[in-house]
PDB file of C-alpha atoms in Angstrom:
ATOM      1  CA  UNK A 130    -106.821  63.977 -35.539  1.00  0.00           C
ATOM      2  CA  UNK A 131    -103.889  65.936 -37.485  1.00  0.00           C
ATOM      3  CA  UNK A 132    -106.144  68.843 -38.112  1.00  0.00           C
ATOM      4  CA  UNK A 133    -106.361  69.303 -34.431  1.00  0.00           C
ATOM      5  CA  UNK A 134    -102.815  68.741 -33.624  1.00  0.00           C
ATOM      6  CA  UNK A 135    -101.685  71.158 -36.140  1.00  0.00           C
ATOM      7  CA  UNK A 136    -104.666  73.469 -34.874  1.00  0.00           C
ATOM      8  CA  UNK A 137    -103.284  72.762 -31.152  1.00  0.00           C
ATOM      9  CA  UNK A 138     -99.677  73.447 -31.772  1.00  0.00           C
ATOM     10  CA  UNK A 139    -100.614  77.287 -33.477  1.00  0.00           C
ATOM     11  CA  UNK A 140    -102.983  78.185 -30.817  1.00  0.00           C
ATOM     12  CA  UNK A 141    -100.401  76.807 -28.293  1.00  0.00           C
ATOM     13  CA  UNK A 142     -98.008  80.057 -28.642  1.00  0.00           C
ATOM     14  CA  UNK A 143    -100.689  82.666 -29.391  1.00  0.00           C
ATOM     15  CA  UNK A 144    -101.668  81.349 -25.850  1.00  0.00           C
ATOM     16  CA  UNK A 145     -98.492  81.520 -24.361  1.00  0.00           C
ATOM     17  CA  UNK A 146     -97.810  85.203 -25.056  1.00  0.00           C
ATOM     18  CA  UNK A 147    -100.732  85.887 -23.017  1.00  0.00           C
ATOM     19  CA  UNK A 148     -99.286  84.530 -20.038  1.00  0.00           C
ATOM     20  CA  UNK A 149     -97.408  86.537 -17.696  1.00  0.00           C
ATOM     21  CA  UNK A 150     -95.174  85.402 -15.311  1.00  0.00           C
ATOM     22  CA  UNK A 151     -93.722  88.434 -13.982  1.00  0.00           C
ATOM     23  CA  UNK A 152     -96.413  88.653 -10.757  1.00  0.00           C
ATOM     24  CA  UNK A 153     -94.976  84.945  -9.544  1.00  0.00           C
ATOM     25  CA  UNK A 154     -91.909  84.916 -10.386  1.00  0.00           C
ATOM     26  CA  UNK A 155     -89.446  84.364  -7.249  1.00  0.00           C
ATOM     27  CA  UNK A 156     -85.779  85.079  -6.308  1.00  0.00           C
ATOM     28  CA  UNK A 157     -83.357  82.388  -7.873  1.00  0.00           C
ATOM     29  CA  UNK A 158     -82.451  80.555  -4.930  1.00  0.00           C
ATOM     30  CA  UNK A 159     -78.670  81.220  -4.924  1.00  0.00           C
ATOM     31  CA  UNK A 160     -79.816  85.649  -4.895  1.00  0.00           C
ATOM     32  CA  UNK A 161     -78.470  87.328  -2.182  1.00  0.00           C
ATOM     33  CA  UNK A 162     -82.556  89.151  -1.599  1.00  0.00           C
ATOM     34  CA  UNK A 163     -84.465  87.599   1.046  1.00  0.00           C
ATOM     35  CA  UNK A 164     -87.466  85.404   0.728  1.00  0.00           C
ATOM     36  CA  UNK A 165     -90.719  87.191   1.080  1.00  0.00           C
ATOM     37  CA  UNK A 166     -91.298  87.579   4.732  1.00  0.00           C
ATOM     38  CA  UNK A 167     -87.702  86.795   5.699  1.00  0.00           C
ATOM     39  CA  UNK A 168     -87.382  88.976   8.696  1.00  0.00           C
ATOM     40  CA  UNK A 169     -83.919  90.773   8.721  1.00  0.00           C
ATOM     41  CA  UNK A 170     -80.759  89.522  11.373  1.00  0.00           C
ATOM     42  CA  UNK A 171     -80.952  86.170  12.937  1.00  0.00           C
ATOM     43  CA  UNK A 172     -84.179  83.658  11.831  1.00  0.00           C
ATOM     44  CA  UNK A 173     -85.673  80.300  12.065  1.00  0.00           C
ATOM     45  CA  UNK A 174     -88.360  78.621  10.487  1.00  0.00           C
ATOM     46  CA  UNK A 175     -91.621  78.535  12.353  1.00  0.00           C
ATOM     47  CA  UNK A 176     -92.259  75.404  14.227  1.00  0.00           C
ATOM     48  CA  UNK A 177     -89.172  73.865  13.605  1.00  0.00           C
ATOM     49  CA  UNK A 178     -86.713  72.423  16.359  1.00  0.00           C
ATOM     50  CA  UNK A 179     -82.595  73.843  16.463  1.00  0.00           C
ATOM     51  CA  UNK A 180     -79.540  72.880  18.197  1.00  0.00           C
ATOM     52  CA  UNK A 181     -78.127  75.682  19.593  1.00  0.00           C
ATOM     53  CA  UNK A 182     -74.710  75.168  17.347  1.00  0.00           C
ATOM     54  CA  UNK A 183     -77.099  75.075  14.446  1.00  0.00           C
ATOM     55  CA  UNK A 184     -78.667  78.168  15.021  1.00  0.00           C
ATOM     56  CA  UNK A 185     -74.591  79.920  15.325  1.00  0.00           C
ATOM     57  CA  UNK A 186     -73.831  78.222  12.578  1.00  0.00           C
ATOM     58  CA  UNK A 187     -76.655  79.278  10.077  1.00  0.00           C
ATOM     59  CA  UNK A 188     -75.994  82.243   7.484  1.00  0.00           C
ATOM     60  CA  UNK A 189     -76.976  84.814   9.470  1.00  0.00           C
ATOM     61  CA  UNK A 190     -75.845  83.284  12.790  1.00  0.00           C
ATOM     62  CA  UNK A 191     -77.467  83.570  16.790  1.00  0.00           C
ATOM     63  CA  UNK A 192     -75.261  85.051  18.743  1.00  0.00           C
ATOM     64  CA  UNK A 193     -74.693  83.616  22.113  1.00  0.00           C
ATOM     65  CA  UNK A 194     -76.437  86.529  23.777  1.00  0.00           C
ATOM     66  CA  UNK A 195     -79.203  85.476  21.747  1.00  0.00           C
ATOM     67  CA  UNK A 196     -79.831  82.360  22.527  1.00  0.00           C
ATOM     68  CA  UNK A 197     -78.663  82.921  25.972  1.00  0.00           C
ATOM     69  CA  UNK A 198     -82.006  85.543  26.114  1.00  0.00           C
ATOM     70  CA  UNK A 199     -84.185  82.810  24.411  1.00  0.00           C
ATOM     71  CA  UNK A 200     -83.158  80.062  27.304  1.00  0.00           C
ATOM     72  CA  UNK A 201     -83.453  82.756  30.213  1.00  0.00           C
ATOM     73  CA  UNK A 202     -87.267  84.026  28.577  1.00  0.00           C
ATOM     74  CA  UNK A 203     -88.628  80.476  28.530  1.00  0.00           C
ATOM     75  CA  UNK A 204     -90.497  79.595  31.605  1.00  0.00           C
ATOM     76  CA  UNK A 205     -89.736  77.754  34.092  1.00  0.00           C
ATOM     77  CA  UNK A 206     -86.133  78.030  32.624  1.00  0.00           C
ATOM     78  CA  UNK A 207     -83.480  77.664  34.976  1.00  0.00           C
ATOM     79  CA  UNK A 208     -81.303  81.128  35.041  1.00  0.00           C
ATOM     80  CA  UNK A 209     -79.558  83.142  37.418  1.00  0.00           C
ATOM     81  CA  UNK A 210     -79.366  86.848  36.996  1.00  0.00           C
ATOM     82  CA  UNK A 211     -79.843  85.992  33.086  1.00  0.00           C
ATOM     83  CA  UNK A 212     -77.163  83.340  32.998  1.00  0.00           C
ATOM     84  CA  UNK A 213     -78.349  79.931  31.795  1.00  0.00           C
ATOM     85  CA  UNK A 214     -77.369  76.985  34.380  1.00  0.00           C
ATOM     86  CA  UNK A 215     -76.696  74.819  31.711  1.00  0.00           C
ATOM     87  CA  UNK A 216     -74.319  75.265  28.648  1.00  0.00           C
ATOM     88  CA  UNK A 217     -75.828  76.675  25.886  1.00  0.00           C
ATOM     89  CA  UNK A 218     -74.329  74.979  23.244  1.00  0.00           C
ATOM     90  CA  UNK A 219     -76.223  72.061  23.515  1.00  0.00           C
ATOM     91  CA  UNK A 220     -79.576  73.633  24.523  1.00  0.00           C
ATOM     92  CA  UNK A 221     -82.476  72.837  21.922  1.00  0.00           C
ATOM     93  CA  UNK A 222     -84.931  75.392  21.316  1.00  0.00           C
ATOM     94  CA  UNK A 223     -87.838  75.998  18.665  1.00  0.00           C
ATOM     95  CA  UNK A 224     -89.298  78.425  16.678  1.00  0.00           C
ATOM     96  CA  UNK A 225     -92.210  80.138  17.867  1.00  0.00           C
ATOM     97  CA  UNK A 226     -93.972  82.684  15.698  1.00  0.00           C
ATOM     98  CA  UNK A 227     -97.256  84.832  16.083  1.00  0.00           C
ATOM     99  CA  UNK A 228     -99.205  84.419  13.102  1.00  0.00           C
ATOM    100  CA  UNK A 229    -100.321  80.850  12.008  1.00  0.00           C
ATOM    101  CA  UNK A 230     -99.179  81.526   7.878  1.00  0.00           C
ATOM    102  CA  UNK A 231     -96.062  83.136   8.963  1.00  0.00           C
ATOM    103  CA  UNK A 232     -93.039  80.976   7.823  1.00  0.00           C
ATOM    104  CA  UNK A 233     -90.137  82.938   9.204  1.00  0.00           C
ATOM    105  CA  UNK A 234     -89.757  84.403  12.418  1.00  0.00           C
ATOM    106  CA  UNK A 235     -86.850  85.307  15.322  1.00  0.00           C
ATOM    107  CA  UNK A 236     -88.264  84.203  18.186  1.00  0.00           C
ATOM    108  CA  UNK A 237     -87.249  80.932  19.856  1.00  0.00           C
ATOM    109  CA  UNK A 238     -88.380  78.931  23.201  1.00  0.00           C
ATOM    110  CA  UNK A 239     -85.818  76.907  25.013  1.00  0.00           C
ATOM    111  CA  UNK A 240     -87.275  72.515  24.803  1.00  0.00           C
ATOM    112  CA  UNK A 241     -84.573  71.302  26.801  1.00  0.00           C
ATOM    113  CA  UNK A 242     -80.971  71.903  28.335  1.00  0.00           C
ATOM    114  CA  UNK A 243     -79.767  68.678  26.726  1.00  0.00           C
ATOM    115  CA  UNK A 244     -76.311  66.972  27.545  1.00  0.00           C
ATOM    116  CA  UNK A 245     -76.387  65.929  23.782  1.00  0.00           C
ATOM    117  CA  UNK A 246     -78.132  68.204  21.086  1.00  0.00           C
ATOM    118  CA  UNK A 247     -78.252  65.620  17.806  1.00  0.00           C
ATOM    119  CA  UNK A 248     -78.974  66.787  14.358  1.00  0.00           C
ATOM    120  CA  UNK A 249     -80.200  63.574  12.645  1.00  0.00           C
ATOM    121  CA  UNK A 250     -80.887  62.856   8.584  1.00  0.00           C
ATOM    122  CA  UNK A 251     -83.268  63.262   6.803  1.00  0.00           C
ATOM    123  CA  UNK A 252     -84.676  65.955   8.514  1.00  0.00           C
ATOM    124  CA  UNK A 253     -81.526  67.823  10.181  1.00  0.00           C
ATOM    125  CA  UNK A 254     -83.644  69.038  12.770  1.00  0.00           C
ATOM    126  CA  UNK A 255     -82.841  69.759  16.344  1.00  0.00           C
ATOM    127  CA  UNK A 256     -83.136  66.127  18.769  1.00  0.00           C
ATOM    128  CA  UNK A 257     -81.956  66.079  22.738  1.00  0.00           C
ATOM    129  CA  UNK A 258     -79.858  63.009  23.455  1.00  0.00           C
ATOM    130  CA  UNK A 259     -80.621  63.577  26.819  1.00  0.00           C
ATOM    131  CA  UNK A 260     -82.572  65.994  29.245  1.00  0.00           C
ATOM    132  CA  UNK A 261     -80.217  67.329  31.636  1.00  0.00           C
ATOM    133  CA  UNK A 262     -83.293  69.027  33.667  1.00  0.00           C
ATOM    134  CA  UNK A 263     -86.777  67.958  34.224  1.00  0.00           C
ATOM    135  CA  UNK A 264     -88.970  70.915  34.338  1.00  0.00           C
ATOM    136  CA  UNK A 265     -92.287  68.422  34.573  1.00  0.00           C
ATOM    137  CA  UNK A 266     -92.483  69.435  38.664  1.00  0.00           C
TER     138      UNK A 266
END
């Protein structure tokens, strides 16, 4: 049994310089580079609900305009002349993207125009209080 350890703990770092690392190595997570397939400008993660104050608050913030054109491209959204008839700042909206692998994308739907947008532990993800319209008819 010590004849192997010993024989284990030489071949252990011929092994190791064999091994490279370089091809998966990833950006330290406080670099200022992107993640791989970060699109550039405003994002959101795909499938994942945002209050509207969470998406102009994030690193790279929405603008109003923004989100504004998210609410007004949803359908069935209520918006005159590309003005949202709700505020904005407590719509809820999620992230759609086109491919099903993609993780990133910058385009967002409009759930609700919410009187209350919560962002709840321990997920911090976007949750109406209450629906201000009812688009079911």
């Amino acid at each position: 049994m010590k004849a192997l350890v010993a024989f284990l703990a030489m071949l252990a770092p011929a092994l190791a310089s064999h091994i490279s690392l370089t091809e998966r190595s990833v950006a330290a997570p406080n670099s200022s580079s992107p993640a791989p397939g970060t699109p550039s400008g405003a994002y959101c993660e795909c499938g994942y609900t945002y209050c509207a104050s969470v998406l102009m608050a994030m690193k790279t913030p929405w603008t109003t305009k923004q989100l504004a054109n998210a609410y007004c491209t949803t359908s069935h959204a209520a918006c005159s002349s590309g003005k949202p008839s709700t505020g904005i700042n407590t719509a809820l909206f999620i992230c759609l993207c086109n491919d099903a692998g993609q993780k990133y994308g910058s385009n967002l739907d409009l759930l609700c125009a919410c009187d209350k947008c919560l962002v709840v532990a321990p997920d911090f993800r976007g949750r109406s209080d209450a629906v201000v319209r009812d688009w079911s008819n």
